[in-house]
Amino acid sequence: MEGVIDGAFADPVMQSQSVFRALMDALANPGTMRKLPVPRAIGTSMIPELVSTLLTLSDHDTSIWLDEVLRSEPANVQFASFHTGAPMVAEPGRAAFAFVHSAEAMPPLDQFNPGTQDYPDRSTTIVLAVPSLSGGPALSLRGPGMKDEVHISPSGLPGDFVGQWEINRALFPRGVDLLLVADGHVMGLPRTTRIAEGQ
Amino acid sequence: MYVAVKGGEAAISNAHALLADRRRGDRNVPALRLDQIVEQLGLAVDRAMGEGSLYDKELAALALLQARGDLIEAIFLVRAYRTTLPRFGYSRPVDTGAMLIERRISATFKDLPGGQMLGPTFDYTHRLLDPNIVGDEVPQPVIRAAEPERAPRVTDMLGQQGLMEPDGDTDPEGEVGDLTREPLDFPLDRDLRLQALARGDEGFLLALGYSTQRGYGRSHPFVGEIRIGEVEVEFDVPELGFAVSLGRIRVTECQMVNQFKGSAKVPPQFTRGYGLVFGQAERKAMAMSLVDRALRARELGEDIVAPAQDEEFVISHSDNVQATGFVEHLKLPHYVDFQAELDLIRRMRAEHEAKEALE
Amino acid sequence: MQTQTSFDNGGRKAALDVLAGAPARALAELWDGWADKPEHSKVRGPEVGLVMVRGRAGGGGVPFNLGEATVSRTSVRIVTGEAGHGYCLGRDLAKAEVIAVIDALWQRDAASVEAGIIEPLRRLAAAVDGKRLEETAATRVDFFTMVRGDN
């Protein structure tokens, strides 16, 4: 049934293309912040950055997973289904895209789908909302898309994030990709990025 | 091996301008409108829709116009267009038993509930070219009082006597294969085979169907029923919570009935091949049903001895867009490959001549 | 939102079925003549997409994917708050939008919509189908069997 359906992009084609461009740039340039267009009015309690990535990435052919808290609100489920048509899955391991509203609601990375050797592209892309993309513990990044080292300090990552990420990176070409969103911006951490604590 | 070859840009651009000119032809002749193509070249439109695997008459007409009437090129254009659109979902299976019938014939039963209706058929025409049809005014068709009458599928009637294999149980939870979403992985189930055949090349399937009649995997076919007409497309709309009709589409259905002498598990009975195609496409639907039946050899425990029974052979080569892509890619520059081949031939020739000189 | 399902879904479905099947021109003419068109905002679309049409092997067996069809759809909300959804085959966005507005209106005042739009369209469809049926019936074969041989 319809339920909560208002508050998607006013101009779906242009806005979702701008969001897609931002996500692509974020993943191509790990650790950099990209401006993320968001819808003006929001029909759900999801933060605007999650809504705009959800509307842009998901469609009838992509399975999506919302974290337990997001999923427990019918308005979120109705909104996502109505505007994307994406099948909603209960296990993160079956999701093409996962949307998580906080680190507390985030399952360990190995619960998501890492893809297969033959089809590594079938892995889960996780969109995680964090309190801020700066002001947290310092991390240094290395890998494709970066000249030398890139330094970031997002706040509110899961406790043992660096350790989990190391395991994820070792699966290459398999592995999940991560998008961090906050304050109208997105930062990409593709599976190829090496992350170390400190400067 | 391919090498990047530059320098053709101006030639390509001019060739496209020339193509546009030749497509338009003599400017003194009025340009075709899409509605003229839809209305007056309807079966070409239907074929472009069927093998383009996209039901939209105007798009198919546009494709035909742009392709200068080259059907496979038009089908290619339709296939390319469909990739630009989002998928809303899957319809409920159409109910051909509830069709608004425009043609219905059976070669196995004379007296059918609902009757035999010839409809707009080429059958019984003399195949003599008729110059009088050009620009003529056609009288309105004859009408005859009729009440809507349920026309049960012929195969359902025989099925009630236990002599016809049933449609088979369907698993309501079973996933329906979709070759537009997952690459084909042989062996296939019947759902994927039927999808591939429905969009397969009419000429290829016709030739294969013909081969089964000529003895290459003989299946003793009879036309149980052919029906052409419109069916409702019902779609479950999540936000409504119920299914609505999106409108009607025209389809052609062929039920081919085949003698089957039985196997260890199954008593002698009639088996069936099935054809279902967009639009009015009787030859295609018949060919599809012959090939569908031939491809059921494995399932029915028959020996696989003929090309039409070889699933991998048939389905891998039935798609004319795939086939044309691979055949036509031979036009692309192969200069380096050919240089290598040339060197090889020269060396072999030199060795050959040296050997001859010794003898 | 579950409280709203006390609507007569059967009636709403029947109306939507008629609207989707209606010729675009006939629908547009009836809608042009509708005096009291509500203001509406678009909630989703209008957009064109694809629905994969399914058939069944043998007519009643396993479902399979026959091929896709273009479909237009729009969802709107009219000033009085009702949401309406329009779906129809083809790429006629204006038709899908009109259907969505009429669907919303139907929930507010089914009787008027039925009388002013749905019934006329239903009669038109019956006339068109009836003519098609009669044209086809004229090609019906009336078999008669000739007796051959002496006995």
XYZ file of C-alpha atoms in Angstrom, chain B residues 53-56 58-59 81-82 85-91 93-94 101-102 110 114-119 141-144 146 148-149 153 167 170 176-178 191 194-195 230 234-235 237 239-240 242-249 255 272 274 276 278, chain C residues 9 12-13 16-17 20-21 44 47-73 75 85 87-91 103 125 128-143 145:
122
model
C 11.386 -8.046 -27.570
C 9.612 -4.748 -26.919
C 5.916 -4.139 -27.437
C 5.552 -0.582 -28.722
C 5.369 3.410 -32.759
C 8.902 2.646 -31.669
C 16.384 1.455 -27.030
C 14.947 -0.867 -24.425
C 14.457 2.355 -19.854
C 14.021 1.321 -16.222
C 12.198 -1.903 -15.465
C 9.002 -1.421 -13.426
C 8.486 -5.140 -12.894
C 6.939 -8.296 -14.301
C 3.336 -8.705 -15.434
C 1.139 -14.250 -17.026
C -1.269 -13.293 -19.790
C -10.046 -13.523 -30.593
C -9.344 -12.213 -34.103
C -13.420 -29.419 -36.888
C -16.309 -20.973 -29.952
C -15.832 -21.951 -33.593
C -13.079 -21.615 -36.143
C -12.488 -18.066 -37.318
C -10.193 -17.363 -40.250
C -9.644 -13.708 -39.414
C -15.347 -5.690 -43.747
C -18.426 -7.866 -43.594
C -19.913 -8.276 -40.142
C -22.006 -11.007 -38.637
C -21.971 -12.458 -32.589
C -18.971 -12.968 -26.816
C -18.346 -16.665 -26.417
C -8.045 -23.847 -25.595
C 0.356 -28.045 -18.729
C 3.840 -24.734 -11.618
C 11.179 -17.348 -13.591
C 14.417 -17.203 -15.552
C 15.131 -13.957 -17.377
C 10.972 -20.978 -19.244
C 10.655 -20.161 -24.462
C 11.904 -16.645 -23.732
C -5.664 -9.262 -27.742
C -2.179 -7.325 -15.653
C 0.414 -5.795 -13.375
C 1.007 -2.349 -8.459
C 1.322 1.059 -4.011
C -2.233 0.001 -4.836
C -3.851 -5.046 -6.193
C -3.283 -5.785 -9.878
C -4.559 -3.506 -12.613
C -4.727 -3.894 -16.359
C -2.155 -1.812 -18.221
C -4.073 -2.283 -21.448
C -4.145 -4.967 -24.118
C -1.517 -6.327 -26.478
C -0.346 -25.146 -29.707
C 2.849 -30.415 -27.005
C 4.207 -24.102 -27.551
C 3.689 -17.384 -28.172
C 3.965 -10.502 -29.899
C -10.721 -1.943 -4.336
C -11.228 1.213 -8.138
C -9.484 -1.557 -10.057
C -8.309 1.861 -13.575
C -8.651 -1.062 -16.009
C -5.670 2.154 -19.055
C -7.422 0.560 -22.017
C 6.464 10.266 -8.775
C 8.004 8.385 -16.352
C 8.316 5.715 -19.029
C 9.636 2.288 -18.166
C 9.284 -1.359 -19.033
C 7.133 -4.166 -17.785
C 8.267 -7.670 -18.681
C 5.176 -9.416 -20.031
C 4.826 -13.036 -19.036
C 3.114 -15.960 -20.656
C 2.710 -19.559 -19.577
C 4.144 -22.632 -21.341
C 1.254 -24.352 -23.062
C -1.027 -21.507 -22.003
C -1.387 -22.721 -18.417
C 2.000 -24.120 -17.381
C 5.213 -22.617 -16.059
C 5.441 -18.850 -16.447
C 8.061 -17.471 -18.836
C 9.135 -14.018 -19.926
C 7.661 -13.239 -23.332
C 9.137 -9.780 -23.870
C 8.844 -6.273 -22.531
C 6.302 -3.543 -23.159
C 6.688 0.193 -22.686
C 4.593 1.523 -19.810
C 3.939 5.081 -18.627
C 3.166 5.846 -15.032
C 1.568 9.260 -9.171
C -1.762 6.301 -9.517
C -0.389 3.217 -15.359
C -0.904 2.498 -19.054
C 0.865 0.734 -21.921
C 2.852 2.946 -24.258
C 4.736 6.200 -23.907
C -7.890 7.800 -9.799
C -14.788 -0.053 -25.441
C -15.191 -1.189 -30.423
C -14.809 -4.762 -29.163
C -18.299 -5.642 -30.421
C -17.427 -4.471 -33.924
C -14.162 -6.435 -33.849
C -16.075 -9.505 -32.683
C -18.605 -9.167 -35.493
C -15.928 -8.709 -38.126
C -14.204 -11.836 -36.883
C -17.483 -13.740 -36.670
C -18.055 -13.099 -40.382
C -14.945 -15.217 -41.059
C -16.277 -18.124 -39.008
C -16.276 -21.389 -40.933
C -19.647 -23.148 -41.075
C -18.616 -26.712 -41.765
C -19.914 -32.605 -44.312
